[in-house]
Amino acid sequence: MVERLARFAARASYDMLSADAAAQLKVRVLDSLACALGARDAGPVRRVREHVRALDKGGPCSLIGGGTAAPHHAALHNGVLVRYLDYNDSYLAPGETCHPSDNLAPVLAACEAAEARGDRFLTALAVAYQVQCRLSDEAPVRARGFDHTTQLACSAAAGAAKGLGLDEERTAHAVAIATTALAALRVTRTGALSQWKGLAAPHAGFGALHAALLAARGITGPREVFEGNKGFMESLSGRFRLDWDNEDLERVRRTVVKKHNAEVHSQTAIEAALDLKREHALEGRDIARVEVATFDVAHAIIGGGEEGDKTRVRTKEEADHSLPYMVAAALLDGGLGPAQYEEARILSDDVQELLSKVVVRPLEEYSRRFPREMPSRVIVRLRDGRAVSKERVDYEGFTSRPMPWEGAVGKLRRLAPADSPVLDELVETVASLEARPVTGLCRLLSPRPSAASARAEARP
């Protein structure tokens, strides 16, 4: 299987993308960069930046925000930026949910290191999207206790190998090394959540690109990684079939972009809560109880089901994976963005009091309709005895209502520094990326200091 997967990746070309798939891929590139620019000041992001700079004094690849590093370190740093806000895209399969844009950082670093053009970058990213999404469809691992970054290791290795220009044989070894080495435990996202929740995917991308760099040097991996004795199928996923010779590059069209800064399965519940607040001028002090009906996956992951209690919320990581917190914050603040995950807001009395009044339950009818729809209903019961409710089945950014280019541009302008001089150029560059060198995009993301300022910084 790994040889067929490698043949698919190595033979992929930009002209395999339909016009709609290419357009949607660019929306996700811009959306991912918006998330990265919005996360620039987060504490864990700063610590990863310090870590990379302490280990790496410079290399061929750009660090978003400034500086350079070796390719795998750039993948780690930039991947943390894309992922940390938990605002990047998702793919919804019945047994697995993943974030395909977690592939962007390792693929971008590989393409920058290879001095590739944008059409190769977009092709390599589309390969990574296809591999991760199709493995999520056919080989989910969550029920067996493993994290979705397990499939990411495979997809990021395939995309990075494509970006580096590796042949079929070395691509197969890159995928085999990464898939063997980077199986990850689901405990990352259960119980009391740690900062690793936002770093697990960047670490997988870092390891996958490193595997591709090793394969480029001739290091080999186990060719029976999927079907062999103690391989992926036997140990993680169970038996599955994927005909890589007949795969296309269209799966990006079935990924979803987040409208609200919240875990993906919460998007329709947040939308319904915001509708109710706007339509009825709701105030926190008037609310006696909030009931949220949703589908089984949302209840399991963020509603207090199999992955743990979601009413004890003290950190950003716990807040953005707690449906009670997110609904409460939306009802109080009229929106859900990075400001709602600041420590002071999380610990404030009003949001803590209201989240304790939110009850989440799964509905079998809603569960049958997921992932074709994302049905949720929010009922707000008021102290005066009235009750108001709203049901939502999708939102702008869902597969039934894809986010337009203008929506991604708006998200970039909301999240990026208001005084950034390069936003217009960044939008223009991504819009025509297939005809541009990747280094041009990277220079916009990582401005180099002038010669004079570099000399001044170097003076003792």
Short mmCIF file of C-alpha atoms in Angstrom, two decimals:
data_model
loop_
_atom_site.label_atom_id
_atom_site.label_comp_id
_atom_site.label_asym_id
_atom_site.label_seq_id
_atom_site.Cartn_x
_atom_site.Cartn_y
_atom_site.Cartn_z
CA MET A 1 0.00 0.00 0.00
CA VAL A 2 2.76 2.48 0.82
CA GLU A 3 4.22 1.99 -2.67
CA ARG A 4 0.85 2.76 -4.32
CA LEU A 5 0.37 5.78 -2.05
CA ALA A 6 3.85 7.01 -3.02
CA ARG A 7 3.07 6.54 -6.70
CA PHE A 8 -0.09 8.64 -6.26
CA ALA A 9 1.87 11.41 -4.53
CA ALA A 10 4.80 11.44 -6.94
CA ARG A 11 2.59 11.51 -10.05
CA ALA A 12 0.17 14.19 -8.81
CA SER A 13 0.19 17.44 -10.76
CA TYR A 14 -1.48 20.83 -10.47
CA ASP A 15 -3.65 20.20 -13.53
CA MET A 16 -5.33 17.35 -11.62
CA LEU A 17 -7.06 19.96 -9.45
CA SER A 18 -10.44 21.18 -10.66
CA ALA A 19 -10.92 24.94 -10.73
CA ASP A 20 -13.15 24.74 -7.66
CA ALA A 21 -10.68 22.56 -5.74
CA ALA A 22 -7.83 24.96 -6.55
CA ALA A 23 -9.92 27.93 -5.42
CA GLN A 24 -10.96 26.21 -2.19
CA LEU A 25 -7.36 25.20 -1.50
CA LYS A 26 -6.29 28.85 -1.73
CA VAL A 27 -9.09 29.81 0.68
CA ARG A 28 -7.63 27.31 3.16
CA VAL A 29 -4.09 28.61 2.66
CA LEU A 30 -5.25 32.15 3.43
CA ASP A 31 -7.39 30.92 6.32
CA SER A 32 -4.42 29.05 7.80
CA LEU A 33 -2.17 32.07 7.50
CA ALA A 34 -4.84 34.18 9.21
CA CYS A 35 -4.83 31.71 12.12
CA ALA A 36 -1.02 31.84 12.24
CA LEU A 37 -0.87 35.62 12.35
CA GLY A 38 -3.58 35.69 15.01
CA ALA A 39 -1.60 33.36 17.30
CA ARG A 40 1.70 35.26 17.19
CA ASP A 41 1.61 36.48 20.82
CA ALA A 42 0.29 33.34 22.56
CA GLY A 43 2.46 32.08 25.42
CA PRO A 44 3.09 28.54 24.10
CA VAL A 45 3.88 30.00 20.67
CA ARG A 46 6.52 32.28 22.19
CA ARG A 47 8.04 29.35 24.07
CA VAL A 48 8.26 27.24 20.91
CA ARG A 49 9.86 30.20 19.12
CA GLU A 50 12.46 30.46 21.90
CA HIS A 51 13.04 26.71 21.70
CA VAL A 52 13.63 26.77 17.94
CA ARG A 53 15.91 29.80 18.09
CA ALA A 54 17.94 28.24 20.90
CA LEU A 55 18.53 25.08 18.86
CA ASP A 56 18.74 26.53 15.37
CA LYS A 57 20.79 29.57 14.39
CA GLY A 58 19.33 29.82 10.90
CA GLY A 59 18.55 27.83 7.80
CA PRO A 60 16.86 27.96 4.42
CA CYS A 61 13.29 28.18 5.69
CA SER A 62 11.29 31.12 7.00
CA LEU A 63 9.75 31.44 10.45
CA ILE A 64 6.42 33.26 10.33
CA GLY A 65 7.00 36.58 12.08
CA GLY A 66 10.73 36.71 11.35
CA GLY A 67 13.85 34.58 11.34
CA THR A 68 14.98 31.42 9.57
CA ALA A 69 15.61 27.81 10.54
CA ALA A 70 16.17 24.32 9.21
CA PRO A 71 13.11 22.93 7.39
CA HIS A 72 11.87 20.63 10.18
CA HIS A 73 12.22 23.39 12.79
CA ALA A 74 10.34 25.83 10.53
CA ALA A 75 7.60 23.20 10.21
CA LEU A 76 7.33 22.95 14.00
CA HIS A 77 7.32 26.71 14.61
CA ASN A 78 4.93 27.61 11.82
CA GLY A 79 2.72 24.61 12.54
CA VAL A 80 2.21 25.79 16.12
CA LEU A 81 1.14 29.19 14.80
CA VAL A 82 -1.40 27.68 12.39
CA ARG A 83 -2.80 25.29 14.98
CA TYR A 84 -2.67 27.07 18.32
CA LEU A 85 -5.91 29.09 18.16
CA ASP A 86 -7.86 25.96 17.13
CA TYR A 87 -9.38 28.14 14.40
CA ASN A 88 -8.09 26.24 11.35
CA ASP A 89 -10.04 23.99 9.01
CA SER A 90 -11.42 20.51 9.68
CA TYR A 91 -12.55 17.36 7.90
CA LEU A 92 -15.53 15.44 9.23
CA ALA A 93 -15.56 11.69 8.71
CA PRO A 94 -17.95 9.39 10.62
CA GLY A 95 -15.18 7.90 12.79
CA GLU A 96 -12.55 10.63 12.73
CA THR A 97 -12.20 14.40 12.64
CA CYS A 98 -8.94 15.97 11.57
CA HIS A 99 -7.42 19.36 10.65
CA PRO A 100 -5.96 19.03 7.13
CA SER A 101 -4.34 22.47 7.26
CA ASP A 102 -1.97 21.00 9.86
CA ASN A 103 -0.15 19.83 6.70
CA LEU A 104 0.53 23.38 5.54
CA ALA A 105 3.63 24.13 7.62
CA PRO A 106 5.66 21.00 6.74
CA VAL A 107 4.66 21.21 3.07
CA LEU A 108 5.50 24.93 2.90
CA ALA A 109 8.90 24.35 4.53
CA ALA A 110 9.66 21.50 2.12
CA CYS A 111 8.76 23.63 -0.89
CA GLU A 112 10.75 26.62 0.35
CA ALA A 113 13.80 24.41 0.95
CA ALA A 114 13.44 23.06 -2.60
CA GLU A 115 12.91 26.58 -4.01
CA ALA A 116 9.69 25.32 -5.59
CA ARG A 117 7.04 27.30 -7.38
CA GLY A 118 3.55 27.80 -6.02
CA ASP A 119 1.95 25.23 -8.30
CA ARG A 120 4.10 22.51 -6.73
CA PHE A 121 3.26 23.77 -3.25
CA LEU A 122 -0.48 23.71 -3.96
CA THR A 123 -0.19 20.24 -5.52
CA ALA A 124 1.79 18.91 -2.55
CA LEU A 125 -0.73 20.43 -0.13
CA ALA A 126 -3.61 18.89 -2.09
CA VAL A 127 -1.86 15.50 -1.90
CA ALA A 128 -1.55 15.87 1.87
CA TYR A 129 -5.21 16.87 2.19
CA GLN A 130 -6.28 13.87 0.10
CA VAL A 131 -4.17 11.38 2.06
CA GLN A 132 -5.23 12.58 5.50
CA CYS A 133 -8.91 12.85 4.62
CA ARG A 134 -9.09 9.47 2.90
CA LEU A 135 -7.31 7.74 5.78
CA SER A 136 -9.78 9.44 8.14
CA ASP A 137 -12.62 8.01 6.03
CA GLU A 138 -11.32 4.47 5.73
CA ALA A 139 -8.90 4.00 8.63
CA PRO A 140 -10.08 5.95 11.69
CA VAL A 141 -8.12 5.32 14.89
CA ARG A 142 -9.92 7.42 17.55
CA ALA A 143 -12.08 4.55 18.84
CA ARG A 144 -8.90 2.53 19.51
CA GLY A 145 -7.37 5.31 21.59
CA PHE A 146 -5.16 6.99 19.01
CA ASP A 147 -5.11 10.62 17.89
CA HIS A 148 -5.91 11.99 14.43
CA THR A 149 -2.32 13.23 14.19
CA THR A 150 -1.49 9.58 13.46
CA GLN A 151 -2.93 9.96 9.94
CA LEU A 152 -1.37 13.43 9.73
CA ALA A 153 2.10 11.91 10.03
CA CYS A 154 1.42 9.89 6.88
CA SER A 155 -0.15 12.76 4.92
CA ALA A 156 2.45 15.34 5.90
CA ALA A 157 5.24 12.96 4.88
CA ALA A 158 3.58 12.42 1.49
CA GLY A 159 3.06 16.16 0.98
CA ALA A 160 6.56 17.04 2.15
CA ALA A 161 8.08 14.42 -0.15
CA LYS A 162 6.12 15.93 -3.04
CA GLY A 163 7.33 19.39 -2.08
CA LEU A 164 10.94 18.22 -1.94
CA GLY A 165 10.57 16.56 -5.34
CA LEU A 166 11.33 13.01 -4.15
CA ASP A 167 10.79 10.08 -6.50
CA GLU A 168 8.33 7.25 -5.81
CA GLU A 169 10.79 5.07 -3.95
CA ARG A 170 12.00 7.75 -1.56
CA THR A 171 8.46 9.02 -1.06
CA ALA A 172 7.45 5.50 0.01
CA HIS A 173 10.26 5.40 2.55
CA ALA A 174 9.35 8.87 3.86
CA VAL A 175 5.74 7.80 4.43
CA ALA A 176 6.80 4.47 5.94
CA ILE A 177 9.18 6.11 8.41
CA ALA A 178 6.70 8.78 9.52
CA THR A 179 3.69 6.46 9.76
CA THR A 180 5.66 3.91 11.78
CA ALA A 181 7.27 6.40 14.13
CA LEU A 182 4.52 8.92 14.87
CA ALA A 183 1.45 7.04 16.11
CA ALA A 184 -0.04 9.28 18.83
CA LEU A 185 -2.29 8.64 21.84
CA ARG A 186 -5.77 10.17 22.05
CA VAL A 187 -5.18 11.09 25.71
CA THR A 188 -3.91 14.35 24.17
CA ARG A 189 -7.57 15.42 23.89
CA THR A 190 -9.27 13.71 26.83
CA GLY A 191 -9.64 14.60 30.49
CA ALA A 192 -7.70 17.62 31.78
CA LEU A 193 -6.26 19.14 28.61
CA SER A 194 -2.69 20.39 28.40
CA GLN A 195 -0.86 22.68 26.00
CA TRP A 196 0.16 19.58 24.05
CA LYS A 197 -3.34 19.66 22.50
CA GLY A 198 -2.18 22.54 20.33
CA LEU A 199 1.33 21.18 19.75
CA ALA A 200 0.66 17.54 18.88
CA ALA A 201 -0.11 18.24 15.21
CA PRO A 202 2.88 20.58 14.69
CA HIS A 203 5.10 17.91 16.26
CA ALA A 204 3.73 15.33 13.82
CA GLY A 205 4.43 17.71 10.92
CA PHE A 206 7.95 18.30 12.25
CA GLY A 207 8.56 14.55 12.45
CA ALA A 208 7.02 13.86 9.05
CA LEU A 209 9.21 16.44 7.29
CA HIS A 210 12.24 15.09 9.14
CA ALA A 211 11.31 11.61 7.86
CA ALA A 212 11.13 12.96 4.30
CA LEU A 213 14.54 14.60 4.68
CA LEU A 214 15.98 11.30 5.93
CA ALA A 215 14.40 9.43 3.02
CA ALA A 216 15.91 11.99 0.64
CA ARG A 217 19.31 10.92 1.99
CA GLY A 218 18.52 7.27 1.31
CA ILE A 219 17.25 6.12 4.73
CA THR A 220 14.68 3.35 4.32
CA GLY A 221 11.51 2.56 6.23
CA PRO A 222 9.36 -0.60 6.58
CA ARG A 223 7.50 -1.13 3.30
CA GLU A 224 4.83 -3.25 5.02
CA VAL A 225 3.95 -0.39 7.36
CA PHE A 226 0.22 -0.71 6.60
CA GLU A 227 -0.52 -4.38 6.00
CA GLY A 228 2.47 -6.07 7.62
CA ASN A 229 2.85 -8.00 10.86
CA LYS A 230 2.24 -5.54 13.74
CA GLY A 231 1.68 -2.79 11.16
CA PHE A 232 -0.87 0.05 10.99
CA MET A 233 -3.84 -2.18 10.18
CA GLU A 234 -3.14 -4.81 12.81
CA SER A 235 -2.16 -2.39 15.56
CA LEU A 236 -4.26 0.73 14.94
CA SER A 237 -7.03 0.81 12.36
CA GLY A 238 -8.13 -2.68 11.44
CA ARG A 239 -8.26 -3.84 7.82
CA PHE A 240 -9.13 -1.30 5.16
CA ARG A 241 -8.76 -0.79 1.42
CA LEU A 242 -7.74 2.34 -0.49
CA ASP A 243 -7.15 2.31 -4.23
CA TRP A 244 -4.51 5.02 -4.47
CA ASP A 245 -4.20 4.50 -8.24
CA ASN A 246 -7.69 5.95 -8.65
CA GLU A 247 -7.61 8.81 -6.11
CA ASP A 248 -7.96 12.43 -7.20
CA LEU A 249 -7.14 15.75 -5.49
CA GLU A 250 -10.71 16.88 -4.78
CA ARG A 251 -11.14 16.01 -1.09
CA VAL A 252 -10.28 19.60 -0.11
CA ARG A 253 -13.76 20.56 -1.31
CA ARG A 254 -15.26 18.48 1.50
CA THR A 255 -13.26 20.12 4.27
CA VAL A 256 -14.86 22.84 6.39
CA VAL A 257 -13.57 26.24 7.48
CA LYS A 258 -14.42 27.61 10.91
CA LYS A 259 -16.52 30.74 11.21
CA HIS A 260 -16.12 30.91 14.99
CA ASN A 261 -12.96 30.40 17.05
CA ALA A 262 -14.24 27.14 18.54
CA GLU A 263 -13.85 23.38 18.16
CA VAL A 264 -15.41 22.43 14.84
CA HIS A 265 -18.32 20.33 16.17
CA SER A 266 -19.54 23.35 18.14
CA GLN A 267 -19.97 25.68 15.16
CA THR A 268 -23.73 25.25 14.67
CA ALA A 269 -24.48 25.39 18.40
CA ILE A 270 -22.48 28.63 18.62
CA GLU A 271 -24.35 29.96 15.59
CA ALA A 272 -27.70 29.12 17.21
CA ALA A 273 -26.68 30.72 20.53
CA LEU A 274 -25.60 33.92 18.78
CA ASP A 275 -28.87 34.02 16.83
CA LEU A 276 -30.82 33.79 20.09
CA LYS A 277 -28.78 36.50 21.77
CA ARG A 278 -29.26 38.85 18.83
CA GLU A 279 -32.95 38.10 18.26
CA HIS A 280 -34.01 38.28 21.93
CA ALA A 281 -31.41 40.66 23.42
CA LEU A 282 -30.46 37.99 25.96
CA GLU A 283 -28.47 38.93 29.07
CA GLY A 284 -26.67 36.45 31.26
CA ARG A 285 -28.56 37.47 34.39
CA ASP A 286 -31.88 36.54 32.73
CA ILE A 287 -30.87 32.94 31.89
CA ALA A 288 -31.92 30.09 34.17
CA ARG A 289 -30.80 27.13 32.04
CA VAL A 290 -29.38 26.36 28.59
CA GLU A 291 -30.07 23.04 26.84
CA VAL A 292 -27.98 22.00 23.85
CA ALA A 293 -29.04 19.07 21.69
CA THR A 294 -26.36 17.87 19.31
CA PHE A 295 -24.95 14.81 17.52
CA ASP A 296 -23.05 12.02 19.24
CA VAL A 297 -19.54 13.02 18.08
CA ALA A 298 -19.93 16.54 19.47
CA HIS A 299 -21.26 15.16 22.75
CA ALA A 300 -18.37 12.68 23.00
CA ILE A 301 -15.58 15.17 22.31
CA ILE A 302 -16.78 18.54 23.69
CA GLY A 303 -20.08 17.89 25.44
CA GLY A 304 -19.05 15.80 28.46
CA GLY A 305 -19.31 12.34 26.91
CA GLU A 306 -16.57 9.75 26.60
CA GLU A 307 -13.69 12.25 26.55
CA GLY A 308 -14.42 13.71 29.97
CA ASP A 309 -16.26 16.34 31.96
CA LYS A 310 -16.48 19.73 30.25
CA THR A 311 -17.85 21.85 33.08
CA ARG A 312 -14.53 22.38 34.85
CA VAL A 313 -12.81 24.96 32.65
CA ARG A 314 -9.69 26.84 33.76
CA THR A 315 -7.41 27.06 30.71
CA LYS A 316 -7.58 27.97 27.05
CA GLU A 317 -7.15 24.33 26.08
CA GLU A 318 -10.10 23.29 28.24
CA ALA A 319 -12.24 26.23 27.13
CA ASP A 320 -11.99 25.66 23.38
CA HIS A 321 -12.95 22.00 23.87
CA SER A 322 -15.89 22.64 26.21
CA LEU A 323 -19.26 23.13 24.55
CA PRO A 324 -20.77 24.49 27.80
CA TYR A 325 -18.04 27.14 28.00
CA MET A 326 -18.25 28.12 24.35
CA VAL A 327 -22.06 28.44 24.38
CA ALA A 328 -21.94 30.44 27.63
CA ALA A 329 -19.25 32.81 26.33
CA ALA A 330 -21.13 33.33 23.07
CA LEU A 331 -24.37 34.14 24.91
CA LEU A 332 -22.59 36.61 27.16
CA ASP A 333 -20.22 38.28 24.70
CA GLY A 334 -22.04 38.04 21.40
CA GLY A 335 -19.09 36.38 19.67
CA LEU A 336 -16.34 33.83 20.07
CA GLY A 337 -12.79 34.79 19.18
CA PRO A 338 -9.33 34.80 20.74
CA ALA A 339 -10.46 37.30 23.41
CA GLN A 340 -12.83 34.70 24.86
CA TYR A 341 -9.84 32.42 25.59
CA GLU A 342 -7.85 34.88 27.64
CA GLU A 343 -7.36 33.59 31.18
CA ALA A 344 -9.19 36.53 32.78
CA ARG A 345 -12.26 35.91 30.63
CA ILE A 346 -12.26 32.16 31.22
CA LEU A 347 -12.11 32.58 35.01
CA SER A 348 -14.61 35.45 35.25
CA ASP A 349 -17.60 34.83 37.48
CA ASP A 350 -20.32 35.43 34.89
CA VAL A 351 -19.05 32.90 32.35
CA GLN A 352 -18.23 30.32 35.03
CA GLU A 353 -21.73 30.67 36.48
CA LEU A 354 -23.47 30.42 33.13
CA LEU A 355 -21.47 27.42 31.86
CA SER A 356 -22.62 25.49 34.93
CA LYS A 357 -26.19 25.96 33.67
CA VAL A 358 -25.51 24.47 30.23
CA VAL A 359 -26.66 20.88 29.70
CA VAL A 360 -25.59 18.96 26.59
CA ARG A 361 -27.24 15.81 25.30
CA PRO A 362 -26.95 13.82 22.08
CA LEU A 363 -29.95 13.15 19.84
CA GLU A 364 -30.02 9.97 17.78
CA GLU A 365 -31.76 11.79 14.92
CA TYR A 366 -28.98 14.39 14.79
CA SER A 367 -26.31 11.70 14.99
CA ARG A 368 -27.74 9.95 11.90
CA ARG A 369 -27.49 13.20 9.91
CA PHE A 370 -23.83 13.86 10.79
CA PRO A 371 -21.48 14.47 8.91
CA ARG A 372 -23.76 15.37 5.96
CA GLU A 373 -25.17 18.01 8.29
CA MET A 374 -24.05 19.39 11.63
CA PRO A 375 -27.41 19.71 13.43
CA SER A 376 -27.65 21.45 16.81
CA ARG A 377 -30.48 23.04 18.78
CA VAL A 378 -30.07 25.50 21.64
CA ILE A 379 -32.93 26.16 24.08
CA VAL A 380 -32.49 29.06 26.51
CA ARG A 381 -34.88 28.96 29.47
CA LEU A 382 -35.30 32.36 31.12
CA ARG A 383 -35.95 33.22 34.75
CA ASP A 384 -39.37 34.67 33.86
CA GLY A 385 -40.54 31.27 32.62
CA ARG A 386 -40.15 31.88 28.89
CA ALA A 387 -38.08 29.63 26.64
CA VAL A 388 -36.55 30.50 23.27
CA SER A 389 -34.89 28.06 20.87
CA LYS A 390 -33.00 27.90 17.61
CA GLU A 391 -31.85 25.02 15.41
CA ARG A 392 -28.95 25.15 12.94
CA VAL A 393 -27.77 22.45 10.52
CA ASP A 394 -24.87 24.28 8.87
CA TYR A 395 -22.98 27.60 8.81
CA GLU A 396 -20.88 29.63 6.36
CA GLY A 397 -17.74 27.53 5.97
CA PHE A 398 -19.54 24.15 6.04
CA THR A 399 -19.56 21.96 2.92
CA SER A 400 -23.11 23.05 2.05
CA ARG A 401 -22.11 26.74 2.31
CA PRO A 402 -18.40 27.01 1.45
CA MET A 403 -16.55 30.05 2.75
CA PRO A 404 -15.98 32.46 -0.15
CA TRP A 405 -12.62 34.08 -0.83
CA GLU A 406 -13.91 37.32 0.70
CA GLY A 407 -14.67 35.45 3.93
CA ALA A 408 -11.08 34.26 4.22
CA VAL A 409 -9.82 37.78 3.48
CA GLY A 410 -12.06 39.13 6.23
CA LYS A 411 -10.77 36.55 8.70
CA LEU A 412 -7.19 37.50 7.83
CA ARG A 413 -7.91 41.17 8.50
CA ARG A 414 -9.58 40.38 11.83
CA LEU A 415 -6.73 38.23 13.11
CA ALA A 416 -3.59 39.80 11.64
CA PRO A 417 -1.91 42.85 13.20
CA ALA A 418 -3.90 45.91 12.20
CA ASP A 419 -0.74 47.80 11.24
CA SER A 420 0.72 45.05 9.04
CA PRO A 421 1.94 46.60 5.78
CA VAL A 422 1.81 43.35 3.79
CA LEU A 423 -1.80 42.17 4.08
CA ASP A 424 -2.91 43.39 0.65
CA GLU A 425 0.18 41.87 -0.95
CA LEU A 426 -0.33 38.63 0.97
CA VAL A 427 -3.91 38.34 -0.31
CA GLU A 428 -2.77 39.04 -3.88
CA THR A 429 0.09 36.54 -3.61
CA VAL A 430 -2.07 33.66 -2.37
CA ALA A 431 -4.71 34.42 -5.02
CA SER A 432 -2.17 33.81 -7.80
CA LEU A 433 0.17 31.49 -5.94
CA GLU A 434 0.37 28.85 -8.65
CA ALA A 435 2.36 31.29 -10.82
CA ARG A 436 4.67 32.61 -8.10
CA PRO A 437 7.74 31.27 -6.31
CA VAL A 438 7.09 29.98 -2.80
CA THR A 439 9.98 32.12 -1.54
CA GLY A 440 7.94 35.25 -2.34
CA LEU A 441 5.12 34.13 -0.06
CA CYS A 442 7.57 33.19 2.68
CA ARG A 443 9.29 36.58 2.58
CA LEU A 444 5.94 38.27 3.19
CA LEU A 445 5.37 36.04 6.21
CA SER A 446 8.92 36.47 7.55
CA PRO A 447 10.23 39.97 6.84
CA ARG A 448 14.01 40.15 6.84
CA PRO A 449 15.71 42.96 8.79
CA SER A 450 17.49 45.62 6.77
CA ALA A 451 21.28 45.36 6.52
CA ALA A 452 21.66 48.35 8.85
CA SER A 453 19.36 46.93 11.52
CA ALA A 454 21.04 43.52 11.25
CA ARG A 455 24.45 45.13 11.82
CA ALA A 456 23.10 47.11 14.79
CA GLU A 457 21.61 43.98 16.33
CA ALA A 458 24.93 42.16 15.91
CA ARG A 459 26.95 44.85 17.76
CA PRO A 460 28.01 43.91 21.32
#
